[in-house]
Amino acid sequence: MILDIINKKRLGEELTYKELDTFFNGYLEGTIPDYQMSSLLMAICINGMSDEEIFALTKIFIDSGDVLEFAGIDGIKVDKHSTGGIGDKTTLVIAPIVASLGIPVVKMSGRGLGYTGGTIDKLESIPGYRIDLSDDEIMNQIKDINVVITGQTACLVPMDKVIYALRDVTATVSSIPLIASSIMSKKIAGGADKIIIDIKVGNGALLQTREEADKLSELMIKIGKVYDREVRTIISDMDAPLGYSIGNSLEVLEAIDVLEGKERDNPFVDLCIELASHMVSMGKNISLEEAKKLVIGSIEDGSAYQKFLELVKHQNGNIQKIKVSENTVTVKAKSSGILKKINALELGKLSLALGAGKEKITDKIDYTVGIKLSKLIGDSVKKGDVLATIYYNKKKPDVSYDKIFVIQ
Ligand code: URA
């Protein structure tokens, strides 16, 4: 039976709900070994899945754990997810903006595996910040201040935790049906009424082409319809890193700069405003233009930053104690011209080598290391200008300048 299921998918045939349920739940319960699950995942990766199979798999994922209701929370609950990228600290900026405008934000974020930390790792770089709130604490905090960013509870889609860990080590992460089921199951089980997904495309992202991103977008919207949730998607560039900073403490400090209105008019700030505007538009049932005015206003009048401070205080963090390494090296421009490229993937690899991300689940993150860019794409530079500062601890980093920067 198990071999028949693998064989069927190997031949590109459609699996039934029962076959998928038997296989995936067998894996979760430990009766199906890693090698058979890996084989099925690879067959899915190569041959894809029909919409019916994807809906079935999403349901199997959701049913593997609890579905959070947050019934006591007034208002439309809006959630956001990013497929992940280098320097992506948008949640830290968006959640306080949206909450400051009266929309409840319960954000359950994950850790990073791969090049950089996830949102939860970034928040843990704020000394004292608690990422393990209980359901009761979440409810109380939402009632008090309208915003929570905490870790995913163990009972939220446990199937995704085990399957994602296996996908990560079997080169099956980039399968579009598997990404769609993984993300949508967590959003639906997490109790969101409306969802915005930021699909990243580029060399520092899971997806490399616009066609793949369009396919994923279409699928997520269809899954949302099955569960009666409004899903919007945006497709954004990940050939260059997002913003100036990569690395946990550095990214929190950059998010603070944006919330304080110190950093403006760059693609990272534009993306935060766009995503937050979608959330506010969905949460208040208003047009995107109206929402955008409110979002910009919440940064300009300081209310978004105040909300961030309330959030950190409620979760015990102290931003005065955020540390970055004192060991730095600068990277200087080798020629004059316009900065044409900053390679996200290479900077991701560098940040991993510095210790800002994890290669294995058991690795320990160094929150204080990372990369701070001084120039962004399109800036004009003179030979000798500082392009980036590298914060390191373990050993002085090797920077592959020619792979990272292109000046023309
Ligand atoms: N993010 C997720 O949560 N799941 C995936 O499969 C890919 C990105």
Short mmCIF file of C-alpha atoms and ligand atoms in Angstrom, two decimals:
data_model
loop_
_atom_site.label_atom_id
_atom_site.label_comp_id
_atom_site.label_asym_id
_atom_site.label_seq_id
_atom_site.Cartn_x
_atom_site.Cartn_y
_atom_site.Cartn_z
CA MET A 1 0.00 0.00 0.00
CA ILE A 2 2.71 2.50 1.00
CA LEU A 3 4.86 1.59 -1.99
CA ASP A 4 1.78 1.75 -4.26
CA ILE A 5 1.18 5.34 -3.13
CA ILE A 6 4.78 6.37 -3.82
CA ASN A 7 4.66 4.62 -7.17
CA LYS A 8 1.40 6.29 -8.15
CA LYS A 9 2.89 9.74 -7.53
CA ARG A 10 6.13 8.74 -9.25
CA LEU A 11 4.02 8.03 -12.34
CA GLY A 12 2.35 11.44 -12.02
CA GLU A 13 -1.06 10.09 -11.01
CA GLU A 14 -3.46 11.79 -8.62
CA LEU A 15 -3.59 10.57 -5.01
CA THR A 16 -6.88 10.32 -3.12
CA TYR A 17 -7.57 12.07 0.17
CA LYS A 18 -7.37 8.68 1.91
CA GLU A 19 -3.97 7.87 0.40
CA LEU A 20 -2.53 11.25 1.39
CA ASP A 21 -4.06 10.99 4.86
CA THR A 22 -2.66 7.48 5.42
CA PHE A 23 0.78 8.51 4.28
CA PHE A 24 1.18 11.86 6.02
CA ASN A 25 -0.47 10.82 9.28
CA GLY A 26 1.52 7.58 9.21
CA TYR A 27 4.66 9.72 9.05
CA LEU A 28 3.52 11.97 11.89
CA GLU A 29 2.73 8.92 14.02
CA GLY A 30 6.11 7.34 13.22
CA THR A 31 4.90 4.28 11.27
CA ILE A 32 6.26 5.58 7.97
CA PRO A 33 10.02 6.15 7.96
CA ASP A 34 11.89 9.22 6.72
CA TYR A 35 13.11 7.45 3.56
CA GLN A 36 9.59 6.66 2.32
CA MET A 37 8.27 10.14 3.17
CA SER A 38 11.30 11.69 1.44
CA SER A 39 10.59 9.60 -1.63
CA LEU A 40 6.96 10.73 -1.78
CA LEU A 41 7.97 14.37 -1.23
CA MET A 42 10.46 14.16 -4.10
CA ALA A 43 7.79 12.59 -6.36
CA ILE A 44 5.44 15.48 -5.43
CA CYS A 45 8.22 17.95 -6.09
CA ILE A 46 8.84 16.53 -9.57
CA ASN A 47 5.28 15.69 -10.66
CA GLY A 48 3.28 18.34 -8.78
CA MET A 49 -0.23 17.96 -7.38
CA SER A 50 -3.74 18.65 -8.64
CA ASP A 51 -5.82 21.32 -6.90
CA GLU A 52 -7.88 18.57 -5.25
CA GLU A 53 -4.73 16.95 -3.85
CA ILE A 54 -3.50 20.33 -2.55
CA PHE A 55 -6.84 21.05 -0.83
CA ALA A 56 -6.73 17.56 0.71
CA LEU A 57 -3.16 18.02 1.92
CA THR A 58 -3.96 21.44 3.40
CA LYS A 59 -6.87 19.90 5.34
CA ILE A 60 -4.67 17.04 6.58
CA PHE A 61 -2.12 19.63 7.79
CA ILE A 62 -4.77 21.77 9.53
CA ASP A 63 -6.39 18.72 11.17
CA SER A 64 -3.03 17.59 12.59
CA GLY A 65 -3.32 20.21 15.38
CA ASP A 66 -5.54 22.79 17.01
CA VAL A 67 -7.44 25.49 15.17
CA LEU A 68 -7.24 28.74 17.14
CA GLU A 69 -10.50 30.61 17.30
CA PHE A 70 -9.69 33.80 19.24
CA ALA A 71 -13.43 34.16 19.39
CA GLY A 72 -13.19 36.76 22.15
CA ILE A 73 -11.26 39.20 19.95
CA ASP A 74 -13.36 41.95 18.40
CA GLY A 75 -12.74 42.96 14.82
CA ILE A 76 -11.46 41.31 11.69
CA LYS A 77 -8.20 39.46 12.35
CA VAL A 78 -5.73 40.02 9.57
CA ASP A 79 -2.49 38.10 9.17
CA LYS A 80 0.54 38.40 6.94
CA HIS A 81 3.08 35.86 5.77
CA SER A 82 6.23 36.11 3.71
CA THR A 83 7.74 33.21 1.80
CA GLY A 84 11.03 34.44 3.22
CA GLY A 85 14.05 36.39 2.14
CA ILE A 86 17.31 38.00 3.16
CA GLY A 87 16.86 40.98 5.49
CA ASP A 88 13.07 40.50 5.66
CA LYS A 89 12.06 42.21 8.90
CA THR A 90 8.72 43.51 7.62
CA THR A 91 6.64 41.90 10.41
CA LEU A 92 8.46 43.98 13.03
CA VAL A 93 7.35 47.15 11.26
CA ILE A 94 3.94 46.13 9.98
CA ALA A 95 2.40 44.54 13.09
CA PRO A 96 2.68 47.71 15.25
CA ILE A 97 1.49 49.95 12.40
CA VAL A 98 -1.64 47.86 11.82
CA ALA A 99 -2.35 47.43 15.55
CA SER A 100 -1.94 51.17 16.14
CA LEU A 101 -4.79 51.68 13.65
CA GLY A 102 -7.17 49.57 15.73
CA ILE A 103 -6.87 46.22 13.96
CA PRO A 104 -5.98 43.22 16.16
CA VAL A 105 -2.76 41.49 15.10
CA VAL A 106 -1.96 38.05 16.51
CA LYS A 107 1.22 37.07 14.76
CA MET A 108 2.68 33.63 15.34
CA SER A 109 6.03 33.65 13.69
CA GLY A 110 8.67 31.04 13.03
CA ARG A 111 12.37 30.63 13.45
CA GLY A 112 14.66 30.73 10.49
CA LEU A 113 16.48 27.79 9.12
CA GLY A 114 18.91 28.63 6.38
CA TYR A 115 20.63 31.91 5.79
CA THR A 116 19.14 34.27 8.37
CA GLY A 117 17.05 34.17 11.52
CA GLY A 118 13.25 34.18 11.36
CA THR A 119 11.08 36.87 12.98
CA ILE A 120 11.18 35.06 16.31
CA ASP A 121 14.99 34.91 16.29
CA LYS A 122 15.06 38.62 15.49
CA LEU A 123 12.76 39.40 18.43
CA GLU A 124 14.86 37.22 20.72
CA SER A 125 17.77 39.53 20.00
CA ILE A 126 15.90 42.02 22.22
CA PRO A 127 17.06 40.95 25.68
CA GLY A 128 14.18 39.59 27.77
CA TYR A 129 11.60 39.42 24.93
CA ARG A 130 9.32 36.41 25.54
CA ILE A 131 8.33 34.38 22.49
CA ASP A 132 6.46 31.62 24.32
CA LEU A 133 3.16 33.23 25.31
CA SER A 134 0.33 30.86 26.31
CA ASP A 135 -3.11 31.10 24.68
CA ASP A 136 -4.40 32.98 27.75
CA GLU A 137 -1.50 35.43 27.66
CA ILE A 138 -2.11 36.02 23.96
CA MET A 139 -5.79 36.76 24.58
CA ASN A 140 -5.03 39.12 27.49
CA GLN A 141 -2.37 40.99 25.56
CA ILE A 142 -4.64 41.42 22.54
CA LYS A 143 -7.30 42.86 24.81
CA ASP A 144 -4.73 45.20 26.41
CA ILE A 145 -2.70 46.45 23.45
CA ASN A 146 -4.13 44.85 20.26
CA VAL A 147 -0.87 43.18 19.18
CA VAL A 148 1.13 40.03 19.90
CA ILE A 149 4.13 38.59 18.12
CA THR A 150 4.97 35.21 19.58
CA GLY A 151 6.28 31.80 18.55
CA GLN A 152 4.04 29.17 16.99
CA THR A 153 2.58 26.97 19.70
CA ALA A 154 3.45 23.25 19.49
CA CYS A 155 -0.16 22.39 18.63
CA LEU A 156 -0.34 24.70 15.59
CA VAL A 157 -0.01 22.40 12.54
CA PRO A 158 2.48 19.90 14.03
CA MET A 159 2.48 18.14 10.64
CA ASP A 160 4.15 21.18 9.06
CA LYS A 161 6.94 21.13 11.64
CA VAL A 162 7.98 17.55 10.85
CA ILE A 163 7.43 17.75 7.10
CA TYR A 164 9.21 21.12 6.79
CA ALA A 165 12.23 19.78 8.69
CA LEU A 166 12.40 16.82 6.28
CA ARG A 167 11.86 19.01 3.19
CA ASP A 168 14.69 21.21 4.36
CA VAL A 169 17.21 18.36 4.17
CA THR A 170 15.85 16.58 1.08
CA ALA A 171 15.85 19.47 -1.44
CA THR A 172 12.04 19.49 -1.54
CA VAL A 173 11.40 22.93 -0.04
CA SER A 174 10.75 24.68 -3.34
CA SER A 175 7.74 22.57 -4.38
CA ILE A 176 4.84 24.96 -5.02
CA PRO A 177 2.04 22.61 -3.81
CA LEU A 178 4.02 21.90 -0.63
CA ILE A 179 4.70 25.60 0.01
CA ALA A 180 1.02 26.45 -0.53
CA SER A 181 -0.23 23.75 1.88
CA SER A 182 2.43 24.57 4.47
CA ILE A 183 1.73 28.31 4.59
CA MET A 184 -2.04 28.25 4.16
CA SER A 185 -2.57 25.53 6.78
CA LYS A 186 -0.72 27.66 9.36
CA LYS A 187 -2.63 30.82 8.47
CA ILE A 188 -6.03 29.08 8.62
CA ALA A 189 -5.26 27.16 11.81
CA GLY A 190 -3.93 30.41 13.31
CA GLY A 191 -7.41 31.92 13.19
CA ALA A 192 -6.90 34.73 10.63
CA ASP A 193 -10.01 36.02 8.86
CA LYS A 194 -8.04 37.69 6.07
CA ILE A 195 -4.51 37.07 4.89
CA ILE A 196 -1.87 38.92 2.86
CA ILE A 197 0.99 36.86 1.47
CA ASP A 198 4.27 38.39 0.34
CA ILE A 199 5.67 36.03 -2.29
CA LYS A 200 9.35 36.64 -2.84
CA VAL A 201 11.06 35.97 -6.17
CA GLY A 202 14.77 36.14 -6.87
CA ASN A 203 18.10 34.56 -6.13
CA GLY A 204 17.70 34.99 -2.35
CA ALA A 205 14.19 33.45 -2.34
CA LEU A 206 12.64 29.99 -2.59
CA LEU A 207 11.10 30.86 -5.95
CA GLN A 208 13.28 31.96 -8.82
CA THR A 209 10.76 32.96 -11.50
CA ARG A 210 7.70 35.16 -11.82
CA GLU A 211 5.76 32.20 -13.33
CA GLU A 212 6.31 30.12 -10.18
CA ALA A 213 5.24 33.06 -8.01
CA ASP A 214 2.05 33.56 -10.07
CA LYS A 215 1.25 29.86 -9.71
CA LEU A 216 1.76 29.96 -5.94
CA SER A 217 -0.35 33.11 -5.69
CA GLU A 218 -3.23 31.53 -7.62
CA LEU A 219 -3.11 28.40 -5.45
CA MET A 220 -3.12 30.28 -2.16
CA ILE A 221 -6.10 32.38 -3.24
CA LYS A 222 -7.95 29.16 -4.22
CA ILE A 223 -7.17 27.52 -0.85
CA GLY A 224 -8.42 30.69 0.87
CA LYS A 225 -11.73 30.39 -1.05
CA VAL A 226 -12.19 26.81 0.18
CA TYR A 227 -11.97 28.12 3.78
CA ASP A 228 -13.88 31.32 3.07
CA ARG A 229 -10.87 33.57 3.80
CA GLU A 230 -9.93 36.58 1.72
CA VAL A 231 -6.36 36.09 0.54
CA ARG A 232 -4.39 38.81 -1.21
CA THR A 233 -0.88 38.32 -2.53
CA ILE A 234 1.90 40.58 -3.60
CA ILE A 235 4.98 39.43 -5.49
CA SER A 236 8.16 41.22 -4.48
CA ASP A 237 11.80 41.17 -5.50
CA MET A 238 14.43 39.16 -3.62
CA ASP A 239 17.44 39.54 -5.92
CA ALA A 240 18.70 42.22 -3.52
CA PRO A 241 18.31 42.08 0.27
CA LEU A 242 15.50 44.04 1.92
CA GLY A 243 16.64 47.29 3.46
CA TYR A 244 20.04 48.09 4.90
CA SER A 245 20.51 45.38 7.52
CA ILE A 246 20.90 41.62 7.63
CA GLY A 247 21.31 39.93 11.00
CA ASN A 248 19.05 39.76 14.03
CA SER A 249 19.89 42.77 16.28
CA LEU A 250 20.77 44.91 13.27
CA GLU A 251 17.39 44.16 11.68
CA VAL A 252 15.49 45.07 14.86
CA LEU A 253 17.40 48.36 15.01
CA GLU A 254 16.51 49.03 11.38
CA ALA A 255 12.83 48.27 12.05
CA ILE A 256 12.97 50.81 14.90
CA ASP A 257 14.47 53.41 12.54
CA VAL A 258 11.61 52.87 10.09
CA LEU A 259 8.97 53.11 12.83
CA GLU A 260 10.60 56.29 14.12
CA GLY A 261 10.39 57.71 10.61
CA LYS A 262 14.19 57.94 10.26
CA GLU A 263 14.37 55.64 7.24
CA ARG A 264 12.15 56.49 4.26
CA ASP A 265 11.91 56.21 0.49
CA ASN A 266 13.64 52.91 -0.02
CA PRO A 267 12.21 49.61 -1.30
CA PHE A 268 12.02 48.10 2.20
CA VAL A 269 9.95 50.97 3.62
CA ASP A 270 7.78 50.96 0.47
CA LEU A 271 7.12 47.23 0.92
CA CYS A 272 6.21 47.67 4.60
CA ILE A 273 3.77 50.44 3.67
CA GLU A 274 2.25 48.35 0.88
CA LEU A 275 1.77 45.26 3.06
CA ALA A 276 0.45 47.24 6.02
CA SER A 277 -1.94 49.11 3.70
CA HIS A 278 -3.39 45.81 2.45
CA MET A 279 -3.87 44.64 6.04
CA VAL A 280 -5.57 47.89 7.04
CA SER A 281 -7.70 47.90 3.89
CA MET A 282 -8.87 44.33 4.64
CA GLY A 283 -9.25 44.94 8.38
CA LYS A 284 -11.31 48.11 8.00
CA ASN A 285 -12.97 47.29 4.65
CA ILE A 286 -11.62 50.48 3.09
CA SER A 287 -9.79 51.20 -0.16
CA LEU A 288 -6.06 50.67 -0.46
CA GLU A 289 -5.52 54.43 -0.98
CA GLU A 290 -7.39 55.33 2.21
CA ALA A 291 -5.50 52.63 4.10
CA LYS A 292 -2.16 53.91 2.81
CA LYS A 293 -2.87 57.41 4.17
CA LEU A 294 -3.62 55.93 7.60
CA VAL A 295 -0.47 53.78 7.51
CA ILE A 296 1.81 56.69 6.61
CA GLY A 297 0.04 58.83 9.23
CA SER A 298 0.69 56.23 11.95
CA ILE A 299 4.43 56.44 11.27
CA GLU A 300 4.43 60.23 11.00
CA ASP A 301 2.47 60.84 14.22
CA GLY A 302 4.55 58.33 16.22
CA SER A 303 1.64 56.00 17.08
CA ALA A 304 3.16 52.99 15.26
CA TYR A 305 6.43 53.40 17.18
CA GLN A 306 4.56 53.79 20.49
CA LYS A 307 2.71 50.54 19.70
CA PHE A 308 6.04 48.80 19.07
CA LEU A 309 7.33 50.02 22.45
CA GLU A 310 4.14 48.74 24.15
CA LEU A 311 4.53 45.38 22.41
CA VAL A 312 8.14 44.97 23.51
CA LYS A 313 7.34 46.07 27.07
CA HIS A 314 4.39 43.67 27.36
CA GLN A 315 6.59 40.79 26.23
CA ASN A 316 9.34 41.78 28.70
CA GLY A 317 11.91 43.02 26.19
CA ASN A 318 14.31 45.92 26.65
CA ILE A 319 15.41 47.65 23.47
CA GLN A 320 18.06 49.66 25.35
CA LYS A 321 19.97 46.41 25.82
CA ILE A 322 20.09 45.32 22.15
CA LYS A 323 23.72 44.54 21.31
CA VAL A 324 25.66 44.49 18.10
CA SER A 325 29.20 43.16 17.90
CA GLU A 326 32.03 45.63 18.40
CA ASN A 327 34.19 43.78 15.86
CA THR A 328 33.64 45.29 12.46
CA VAL A 329 35.22 45.42 9.04
CA THR A 330 34.15 47.71 6.24
CA VAL A 331 33.83 46.85 2.57
CA LYS A 332 34.81 49.71 0.28
CA ALA A 333 33.90 50.39 -3.35
CA LYS A 334 36.63 49.27 -5.76
CA SER A 335 35.42 51.66 -8.46
CA SER A 336 33.15 54.65 -9.01
CA GLY A 337 29.74 54.50 -10.69
CA ILE A 338 26.18 53.39 -9.96
CA LEU A 339 25.58 50.44 -7.65
CA LYS A 340 23.74 48.08 -9.99
CA LYS A 341 23.52 44.88 -7.98
CA ILE A 342 23.70 43.67 -4.39
CA ASN A 343 23.46 39.91 -4.42
CA ALA A 344 20.96 38.73 -1.79
CA LEU A 345 22.00 35.08 -1.93
CA GLU A 346 25.69 35.85 -1.40
CA LEU A 347 24.88 38.16 1.52
CA GLY A 348 22.67 35.41 2.94
CA LYS A 349 25.60 32.99 2.77
CA LEU A 350 27.85 35.55 4.42
CA SER A 351 25.35 36.15 7.22
CA LEU A 352 25.11 32.39 7.81
CA ALA A 353 28.91 32.14 7.96
CA LEU A 354 28.92 34.97 10.52
CA GLY A 355 26.47 33.00 12.71
CA ALA A 356 23.30 35.09 12.15
CA GLY A 357 21.38 32.03 10.89
CA LYS A 358 21.31 28.30 11.50
CA GLU A 359 22.54 25.52 9.27
CA LYS A 360 21.25 22.85 11.64
CA ILE A 361 18.33 23.11 14.08
CA THR A 362 20.80 22.64 16.94
CA ASP A 363 23.05 25.57 15.91
CA LYS A 364 23.04 28.61 18.19
CA ILE A 365 22.40 32.01 16.64
CA ASP A 366 24.72 34.92 17.35
CA TYR A 367 22.29 37.85 17.52
CA THR A 368 25.03 40.48 17.45
CA VAL A 369 26.53 39.72 14.02
CA GLY A 370 25.41 40.70 10.52
CA ILE A 371 25.84 43.10 7.67
CA LYS A 372 24.84 46.73 7.44
CA LEU A 373 24.76 48.20 3.96
CA SER A 374 25.62 51.87 3.50
CA LYS A 375 24.42 52.03 -0.09
CA LEU A 376 21.43 50.58 -1.90
CA ILE A 377 20.89 49.70 -5.56
CA GLY A 378 20.77 52.82 -7.72
CA ASP A 379 23.02 54.88 -5.43
CA SER A 380 26.02 56.53 -7.00
CA VAL A 381 29.30 55.62 -5.33
CA LYS A 382 32.87 56.81 -5.46
CA LYS A 383 35.86 54.51 -5.29
CA GLY A 384 36.71 54.07 -1.58
CA ASP A 385 33.16 54.75 -0.29
CA VAL A 386 31.99 52.32 2.37
CA LEU A 387 29.46 49.92 0.83
CA ALA A 388 28.89 47.77 3.91
CA THR A 389 30.00 47.15 7.47
CA ILE A 390 30.33 43.56 8.60
CA TYR A 391 29.76 42.80 12.29
CA TYR A 392 31.52 39.58 13.26
CA ASN A 393 32.60 37.63 16.31
CA LYS A 394 34.09 34.24 15.51
CA LYS A 395 36.62 35.14 12.86
CA LYS A 396 37.21 37.96 10.44
CA PRO A 397 34.90 37.19 7.49
CA ASP A 398 35.92 36.51 3.90
CA VAL A 399 33.81 38.81 1.74
CA SER A 400 33.45 37.78 -1.91
CA TYR A 401 33.18 41.39 -3.10
CA ASP A 402 32.91 40.62 -6.81
CA LYS A 403 30.03 38.22 -6.27
CA ILE A 404 28.13 40.64 -4.02
CA PHE A 405 28.50 44.11 -5.55
CA VAL A 406 28.31 45.26 -9.15
CA ILE A 407 29.16 48.91 -9.83
CA GLN A 408 28.90 50.22 -13.38
N1 URA B 1 7.41 29.16 4.44
C1 URA B 1 6.64 28.22 5.04
O1 URA B 1 6.09 28.45 6.11
N2 URA B 1 6.48 27.04 4.42
C2 URA B 1 7.05 26.75 3.24
O2 URA B 1 6.85 25.67 2.73
C3 URA B 1 7.87 27.74 2.64
C4 URA B 1 8.03 28.94 3.27
#
